[in-house]
Amino acid sequence: MYAVAEVVDESCVAHKGCRLCIMYCPEADTIRFDKEKKVAFVVEQRCKGCELCVVVCNAAKHNAIELVHR
Amino acid sequence: MGKEKIKINDEFYDIMPPEYQELVEEATYGKESRGWKDVGEAKELIEEHSLCAGCPESIAFRYVLACLPKPEDTVMVGSTGCTSLVFPHVAVHNIHSLFGNQNAIASGLKRTLALRFPEKVKDVVVLAGDGATVDIGLDMTLQSWFRQEKFTTICFDNELYANTGGQESGLMQKGFVGKMAPAGKKFDKVPLPEIARNSGCHYVAVMTVSKPNRVEKAIRNAILVAREIGPTYIQLYTPCILEIGKQMMEGLQEMRDSEGPGKRFEFKEYVSDEAKVFLDEMDAERKRKKKALRAARAK
């Protein structure tokens, strides 16, 4: 069982210009910006589940990312 | 390498890996204003790598690759260490050198490229860990600075030999007890930024990678100064979370904790007089261009 990050679309504030998770994710091309829906999304196959995005998102009080088990 | 060179022949397009197709279609080669703001929207020049989950070094790698001013005309020289695990997954020309040899190889490479492509500017960027830069390759590093070789040296400073289990390195802080350095370090961290400054580097910066815009500015400055004037040096703190006993999500906090006022990695920048004149001119030029663009848009 692996833990991967998942973005909750309703709470994501990427449309306001927030790029915290995209910026601090250590993996390349893993958290990306959906230009149509204006939210961030996680490419699950690339995610290593390090939880860094959850930490930065919660620190900014957006609480839009959670770890899920796959 | 221009973007034309990596284009796929139409007949073979469908059998190429999807990652390569994305690279051809979306990567930011040849884009003048490229920077960390492209990440998340354009294809990055780095692929899935084998560094640990949450490793700050891979954050640094992403920023460095996103901020190279001209990736298609850049050759990176790497050395043994965790960085050499990533170089096979990087879409920029790179050379793996023997442990410690990186600055000697870069010197030869830069001179050869200048002869082979006299009409083009080719950037050479050395990217190595602290063991290669400060312990094993200190001779080559210093000699290249004394000779005023025109390339950038970037050191990923994780303060120990992380790849082999945590032995003591020259940049380890005093008193730190590593997993394979049980007695603790007896002497101070080597002041390499100060040495670089006194050895003839024209642009020296020390920082952590917790602020991408700062990293971007430093890397651009260093590479542009190295093109025109002489050697430059950047030291980035990329803590090894495994060896200092942190959890995988604590790397960022560790960097933020060590960059406060008076801490080891407080932001420091040294610019020589010559480089300062050059960078000021560049800034003025950029502002003029922006103003002209805004005026054209207003019409």
Short mmCIF file of C-alpha atoms in Angstrom, two decimals:
data_model
loop_
_atom_site.label_atom_id
_atom_site.label_comp_id
_atom_site.label_asym_id
_atom_site.label_seq_id
_atom_site.Cartn_x
_atom_site.Cartn_y
_atom_site.Cartn_z
CA MET A 1 0.00 0.00 0.00
CA TYR A 2 1.34 3.40 -0.96
CA ALA A 3 0.47 6.83 0.35
CA VAL A 4 0.04 9.51 -2.29
CA ALA A 5 -1.10 13.11 -2.08
CA GLU A 6 -4.50 14.19 -3.34
CA VAL A 7 -5.75 17.74 -3.89
CA VAL A 8 -9.24 18.63 -2.69
CA ASP A 9 -10.48 20.79 -5.55
CA GLU A 10 -12.92 22.84 -3.47
CA SER A 11 -10.27 24.01 -1.00
CA CYS A 12 -7.45 24.61 -3.50
CA VAL A 13 -6.69 28.31 -3.97
CA ALA A 14 -4.44 27.98 -7.02
CA HIS A 15 -6.81 30.29 -8.91
CA LYS A 16 -5.67 33.08 -6.56
CA GLY A 17 -2.07 32.50 -7.60
CA CYS A 18 -1.01 30.06 -4.86
CA ARG A 19 1.76 27.72 -6.08
CA LEU A 20 3.11 26.50 -2.73
CA CYS A 21 2.74 22.76 -3.30
CA ILE A 22 3.99 22.97 -6.90
CA MET A 23 7.00 24.96 -5.71
CA TYR A 24 8.06 22.79 -2.82
CA CYS A 25 7.35 19.34 -4.21
CA PRO A 26 10.72 17.60 -4.56
CA GLU A 27 9.56 15.52 -7.52
CA ALA A 28 9.53 16.92 -11.02
CA ASP A 29 6.21 17.25 -12.88
CA THR A 30 4.33 15.67 -9.98
CA ILE A 31 2.04 18.43 -8.75
CA ARG A 32 0.86 20.37 -11.76
CA PHE A 33 -1.50 23.21 -12.46
CA ASP A 34 -4.73 22.46 -14.30
CA LYS A 35 -5.21 25.47 -16.55
CA GLU A 36 -8.89 24.80 -17.19
CA LYS A 37 -10.11 23.99 -13.69
CA LYS A 38 -7.59 26.42 -12.12
CA VAL A 39 -6.55 23.94 -9.42
CA ALA A 40 -3.44 21.94 -8.67
CA PHE A 41 -3.50 18.19 -9.29
CA VAL A 42 -1.20 15.32 -8.38
CA VAL A 43 0.20 12.87 -10.91
CA GLU A 44 -0.14 9.78 -8.75
CA GLN A 45 2.40 7.56 -10.48
CA ARG A 46 5.15 10.04 -9.72
CA CYS A 47 4.23 10.84 -6.10
CA LYS A 48 6.53 9.38 -3.45
CA GLY A 49 4.27 10.40 -0.58
CA CYS A 50 6.75 12.60 1.29
CA GLU A 51 3.98 14.84 2.68
CA LEU A 52 5.91 18.06 2.08
CA CYS A 53 2.99 19.50 0.07
CA VAL A 54 0.60 18.72 2.93
CA VAL A 55 2.90 20.55 5.34
CA VAL A 56 3.20 23.72 3.24
CA CYS A 57 -0.50 23.75 2.38
CA ASN A 58 -1.56 23.35 6.01
CA ALA A 59 0.97 25.96 7.16
CA ALA A 60 -0.75 28.45 4.84
CA LYS A 61 -4.12 27.31 6.34
CA HIS A 62 -5.52 26.15 3.00
CA ASN A 63 -5.75 22.49 4.07
CA ALA A 64 -6.36 21.43 0.49
CA ILE A 65 -4.08 18.38 0.25
CA GLU A 66 -4.42 15.09 2.04
CA LEU A 67 -2.57 11.79 1.87
CA VAL A 68 -4.62 8.86 0.62
CA HIS A 69 -3.71 5.19 0.46
CA ARG A 70 -3.69 3.42 -2.86
CA MET B 1 21.66 21.63 -28.74
CA GLY B 2 18.71 23.63 -29.99
CA LYS B 3 15.11 22.61 -29.71
CA GLU B 4 15.24 21.56 -33.38
CA LYS B 5 17.76 18.88 -32.53
CA ILE B 6 15.45 17.03 -30.16
CA LYS B 7 12.44 17.06 -32.47
CA ILE B 8 11.04 13.65 -33.31
CA ASN B 9 10.81 12.33 -36.86
CA ASP B 10 7.08 12.07 -37.70
CA GLU B 11 7.30 8.36 -38.55
CA PHE B 12 8.70 7.52 -35.14
CA TYR B 13 6.56 9.86 -33.09
CA ASP B 14 4.13 7.24 -31.76
CA ILE B 15 6.82 4.83 -30.57
CA MET B 16 8.71 7.41 -28.54
CA PRO B 17 8.12 7.43 -24.76
CA PRO B 18 5.40 9.89 -23.67
CA GLU B 19 7.89 11.71 -21.44
CA TYR B 20 10.05 12.47 -24.46
CA GLN B 21 7.05 13.66 -26.46
CA GLU B 22 6.13 16.01 -23.61
CA LEU B 23 9.71 17.28 -23.54
CA VAL B 24 9.61 18.18 -27.22
CA GLU B 25 6.19 19.81 -27.00
CA GLU B 26 6.19 21.60 -23.67
CA ALA B 27 9.73 22.08 -22.36
CA THR B 28 10.97 25.64 -21.98
CA TYR B 29 14.01 25.49 -24.24
CA GLY B 30 14.71 28.78 -25.91
CA LYS B 31 12.37 30.78 -23.69
CA GLU B 32 14.13 33.90 -22.52
CA SER B 33 12.00 34.57 -19.44
CA ARG B 34 12.21 31.04 -18.08
CA GLY B 35 12.31 30.66 -14.32
CA TRP B 36 10.81 28.72 -11.44
CA LYS B 37 7.38 30.13 -12.31
CA ASP B 38 7.25 27.71 -15.25
CA VAL B 39 7.19 24.67 -13.00
CA GLY B 40 3.79 23.04 -12.82
CA GLU B 41 2.71 24.46 -16.17
CA ALA B 42 5.53 23.44 -18.52
CA LYS B 43 7.48 20.21 -18.72
CA GLU B 44 10.50 20.29 -16.45
CA LEU B 45 13.94 19.31 -17.63
CA ILE B 46 14.22 16.65 -14.96
CA GLU B 47 12.46 13.29 -14.91
CA GLU B 48 11.58 10.83 -12.18
CA HIS B 49 14.76 10.35 -10.18
CA SER B 50 15.92 7.98 -7.49
CA LEU B 51 16.52 10.43 -4.65
CA CYS B 52 14.70 9.78 -1.38
CA ALA B 53 11.14 11.00 -0.85
CA GLY B 54 11.20 14.58 0.42
CA CYS B 55 14.89 15.15 -0.34
CA PRO B 56 15.62 18.92 -0.38
CA GLU B 57 18.38 18.28 -2.90
CA SER B 58 15.78 17.40 -5.50
CA ILE B 59 13.96 20.67 -4.78
CA ALA B 60 17.25 22.44 -5.43
CA PHE B 61 17.76 20.45 -8.61
CA ARG B 62 14.34 21.49 -9.91
CA TYR B 63 15.03 25.16 -9.27
CA VAL B 64 18.51 25.05 -10.82
CA LEU B 65 17.22 23.39 -13.97
CA ALA B 66 14.23 25.71 -14.18
CA CYS B 67 16.47 28.79 -13.86
CA LEU B 68 19.29 28.04 -16.31
CA PRO B 69 19.11 30.96 -18.74
CA LYS B 70 19.89 28.85 -21.83
CA PRO B 71 19.50 25.11 -21.16
CA GLU B 72 19.94 24.22 -24.84
CA ASP B 73 23.42 25.76 -24.83
CA THR B 74 24.48 24.60 -21.39
CA VAL B 75 26.69 21.70 -20.44
CA MET B 76 26.59 20.57 -16.83
CA VAL B 77 29.47 18.78 -15.19
CA GLY B 78 28.58 16.53 -12.29
CA SER B 79 30.57 14.49 -9.86
CA THR B 80 30.12 11.45 -7.67
CA GLY B 81 27.47 11.77 -4.99
CA CYS B 82 23.70 11.92 -4.75
CA THR B 83 23.71 14.46 -7.60
CA SER B 84 25.16 11.84 -9.95
CA LEU B 85 22.04 9.73 -9.39
CA VAL B 86 19.96 12.51 -10.94
CA PHE B 87 22.09 13.46 -13.95
CA PRO B 88 20.95 10.49 -16.06
CA HIS B 89 17.39 11.87 -15.75
CA VAL B 90 18.21 15.42 -16.79
CA ALA B 91 17.45 16.85 -20.25
CA VAL B 92 20.54 19.06 -20.38
CA HIS B 93 23.89 17.93 -21.75
CA ASN B 94 25.97 16.64 -18.89
CA ILE B 95 29.24 14.95 -18.12
CA HIS B 96 29.96 12.72 -15.16
CA SER B 97 33.51 13.32 -13.97
CA LEU B 98 35.72 11.35 -11.63
CA PHE B 99 35.23 12.22 -7.97
CA GLY B 100 36.70 15.68 -7.44
CA ASN B 101 37.71 16.28 -11.06
CA GLN B 102 34.68 18.35 -12.00
CA ASN B 103 36.27 21.80 -12.13
CA ALA B 104 39.28 20.58 -14.12
CA ILE B 105 36.98 18.97 -16.69
CA ALA B 106 34.81 22.08 -16.85
CA SER B 107 37.89 24.25 -17.50
CA GLY B 108 38.90 22.18 -20.50
CA LEU B 109 35.33 21.93 -21.70
CA LYS B 110 34.70 25.66 -21.54
CA ARG B 111 37.87 26.43 -23.50
CA THR B 112 37.11 23.78 -26.12
CA LEU B 113 33.53 24.97 -26.55
CA ALA B 114 34.78 28.52 -27.06
CA LEU B 115 37.05 27.27 -29.87
CA ARG B 116 34.48 24.95 -31.44
CA PHE B 117 31.55 27.40 -31.34
CA PRO B 118 33.14 30.86 -31.57
CA GLU B 119 29.87 32.46 -32.70
CA LYS B 120 27.80 31.06 -29.81
CA VAL B 121 27.81 31.42 -26.04
CA LYS B 122 28.01 28.06 -24.34
CA ASP B 123 27.52 27.98 -20.59
CA VAL B 124 29.30 25.44 -18.44
CA VAL B 125 27.87 24.78 -15.00
CA VAL B 126 29.54 22.56 -12.43
CA LEU B 127 27.13 20.96 -10.00
CA ALA B 128 28.64 18.81 -7.29
CA GLY B 129 28.22 17.92 -3.65
CA ASP B 130 30.29 19.26 -0.80
CA GLY B 131 32.58 16.23 -0.74
CA ALA B 132 33.57 16.71 -4.37
CA THR B 133 33.87 20.50 -4.12
CA VAL B 134 35.56 20.94 -0.78
CA ASP B 135 37.34 17.73 0.22
CA ILE B 136 38.39 15.61 -2.69
CA GLY B 137 38.27 18.26 -5.42
CA LEU B 138 39.39 21.32 -3.48
CA ASP B 139 42.61 21.49 -5.49
CA MET B 140 40.79 21.55 -8.83
CA THR B 141 38.11 23.91 -7.53
CA LEU B 142 40.60 26.48 -6.28
CA GLN B 143 42.90 26.21 -9.30
CA SER B 144 40.02 26.89 -11.67
CA TRP B 145 39.17 30.04 -9.70
CA PHE B 146 42.81 31.20 -9.64
CA ARG B 147 42.96 30.76 -13.42
CA GLN B 148 39.75 32.82 -13.81
CA GLU B 149 37.97 30.11 -15.79
CA LYS B 150 34.64 31.40 -16.99
CA PHE B 151 32.11 28.97 -15.56
CA THR B 152 29.79 28.64 -12.58
CA THR B 153 30.41 26.27 -9.70
CA ILE B 154 27.35 25.23 -7.71
CA CYS B 155 27.87 23.28 -4.52
CA PHE B 156 25.01 21.31 -2.98
CA ASP B 157 26.07 21.47 0.64
CA ASN B 158 24.51 18.73 2.76
CA GLU B 159 27.29 18.93 5.32
CA LEU B 160 28.38 15.29 5.10
CA TYR B 161 28.96 12.33 2.77
CA ALA B 162 25.32 11.33 2.58
CA ASN B 163 25.63 8.72 -0.14
CA THR B 164 27.94 6.47 1.85
CA GLY B 165 26.31 6.67 5.24
CA GLY B 166 27.27 9.96 6.87
CA GLN B 167 31.03 10.42 7.10
CA GLU B 168 32.55 13.74 8.08
CA SER B 169 33.13 16.29 5.32
CA GLY B 170 34.94 19.60 5.26
CA LEU B 171 31.68 21.54 5.24
CA MET B 172 30.20 19.68 8.23
CA GLN B 173 29.44 22.02 11.11
CA LYS B 174 31.63 21.89 14.22
CA GLY B 175 30.53 19.39 16.85
CA PHE B 176 28.09 17.50 14.62
CA VAL B 177 27.96 13.75 15.21
CA GLY B 178 27.32 11.84 11.99
CA LYS B 179 26.28 8.20 11.76
CA MET B 180 29.79 7.30 10.67
CA ALA B 181 31.57 10.14 12.48
CA PRO B 182 30.85 9.19 16.10
CA ALA B 183 33.50 11.40 17.71
CA GLY B 184 31.93 14.58 16.36
CA LYS B 185 33.66 17.13 14.21
CA LYS B 186 36.59 18.82 15.94
CA PHE B 187 37.14 21.88 13.75
CA ASP B 188 35.08 24.54 12.04
CA LYS B 189 33.15 24.37 8.79
CA VAL B 190 35.45 25.31 5.90
CA PRO B 191 34.61 28.93 4.97
CA LEU B 192 34.47 28.20 1.26
CA PRO B 193 32.44 31.31 0.27
CA GLU B 194 35.11 33.54 1.79
CA ILE B 195 37.84 31.47 0.15
CA ALA B 196 36.01 31.77 -3.18
CA ARG B 197 35.84 35.51 -2.83
CA ASN B 198 39.56 35.77 -2.09
CA SER B 199 40.45 33.35 -4.87
CA GLY B 200 38.98 35.54 -7.58
CA CYS B 201 35.31 34.59 -7.87
CA HIS B 202 33.26 37.52 -9.14
CA TYR B 203 29.92 36.44 -7.77
CA VAL B 204 29.50 34.37 -4.61
CA ALA B 205 26.20 33.52 -2.95
CA VAL B 206 25.27 31.33 0.02
CA MET B 207 21.68 30.39 0.73
CA THR B 208 19.21 27.62 1.38
CA VAL B 209 16.70 26.60 -1.25
CA SER B 210 13.63 27.62 0.74
CA LYS B 211 13.00 30.71 -1.42
CA PRO B 212 12.83 29.91 -5.12
CA ASN B 213 12.92 33.49 -6.39
CA ARG B 214 16.13 34.12 -4.50
CA VAL B 215 17.69 30.96 -5.92
CA GLU B 216 16.57 31.97 -9.39
CA LYS B 217 18.13 35.39 -9.13
CA ALA B 218 21.42 34.04 -7.80
CA ILE B 219 21.70 31.36 -10.46
CA ARG B 220 20.93 33.74 -13.31
CA ASN B 221 23.40 36.31 -11.98
CA ALA B 222 26.10 33.69 -11.49
CA ILE B 223 25.75 32.26 -14.98
CA LEU B 224 25.58 35.65 -16.71
CA VAL B 225 28.61 36.94 -14.79
CA ALA B 226 30.50 33.73 -15.59
CA ARG B 227 29.76 34.26 -19.29
CA GLU B 228 31.28 37.71 -19.39
CA ILE B 229 33.69 38.21 -16.52
CA GLY B 230 35.01 35.22 -14.62
CA PRO B 231 34.37 32.38 -12.16
CA THR B 232 31.33 32.40 -9.88
CA TYR B 233 30.33 30.24 -6.95
CA ILE B 234 27.01 29.36 -5.33
CA GLN B 235 26.60 27.29 -2.19
CA LEU B 236 23.11 25.90 -1.57
CA TYR B 237 22.13 24.20 1.67
CA THR B 238 20.33 20.97 0.83
CA PRO B 239 20.17 19.05 4.13
CA CYS B 240 20.26 15.27 4.02
CA ILE B 241 17.14 14.47 6.02
CA LEU B 242 18.17 10.84 6.50
CA GLU B 243 21.54 11.59 8.01
CA ILE B 244 20.47 14.40 10.31
CA GLY B 245 17.59 12.32 11.61
CA LYS B 246 14.60 14.21 10.25
CA GLN B 247 11.35 12.94 8.81
CA MET B 248 10.78 13.26 5.09
CA MET B 249 8.41 16.22 5.42
CA GLU B 250 10.77 18.21 7.67
CA GLY B 251 13.41 19.17 5.11
CA LEU B 252 11.87 22.55 4.35
CA GLN B 253 11.59 23.51 8.01
CA GLU B 254 15.21 22.47 8.56
CA MET B 255 16.29 24.85 5.77
CA ARG B 256 14.16 27.68 7.15
CA ASP B 257 15.63 27.11 10.62
CA SER B 258 19.19 27.40 9.39
CA GLU B 259 18.83 30.60 7.39
CA GLY B 260 17.78 33.00 10.14
CA PRO B 261 20.00 35.92 11.18
CA GLY B 262 23.34 34.70 12.51
CA LYS B 263 22.73 31.09 11.46
CA ARG B 264 25.05 29.05 9.23
CA PHE B 265 23.17 29.72 6.01
CA GLU B 266 22.09 33.28 6.37
CA PHE B 267 21.82 34.73 2.87
CA LYS B 268 25.19 36.12 1.83
CA GLU B 269 26.13 37.59 -1.49
CA TYR B 270 29.41 38.98 -2.72
CA VAL B 271 29.66 40.79 -6.04
CA SER B 272 32.97 42.15 -7.34
CA ASP B 273 33.06 45.75 -8.63
CA GLU B 274 33.38 44.60 -12.21
CA ALA B 275 30.42 42.22 -11.87
CA LYS B 276 28.37 44.88 -10.13
CA VAL B 277 28.72 47.28 -13.07
CA PHE B 278 27.75 44.47 -15.43
CA LEU B 279 24.71 43.37 -13.40
CA ASP B 280 23.50 46.97 -12.98
CA GLU B 281 23.68 47.42 -16.74
CA MET B 282 21.69 44.22 -17.22
CA ASP B 283 19.05 45.41 -14.77
CA ALA B 284 18.76 48.78 -16.48
CA GLU B 285 18.45 47.05 -19.84
CA ARG B 286 15.71 44.75 -18.53
CA LYS B 287 13.79 47.70 -17.08
CA ARG B 288 14.09 49.60 -20.34
CA LYS B 289 12.73 46.61 -22.26
CA LYS B 290 9.83 46.22 -19.82
CA LYS B 291 8.97 49.89 -20.12
CA ALA B 292 9.04 49.74 -23.90
CA LEU B 293 6.81 46.66 -23.81
CA ARG B 294 4.34 48.35 -21.51
CA ALA B 295 4.30 51.47 -23.69
CA ALA B 296 3.67 49.33 -26.78
CA ARG B 297 0.83 47.53 -25.00
CA ALA B 298 -0.78 50.80 -23.89
CA LYS B 299 -1.00 52.08 -27.46
#
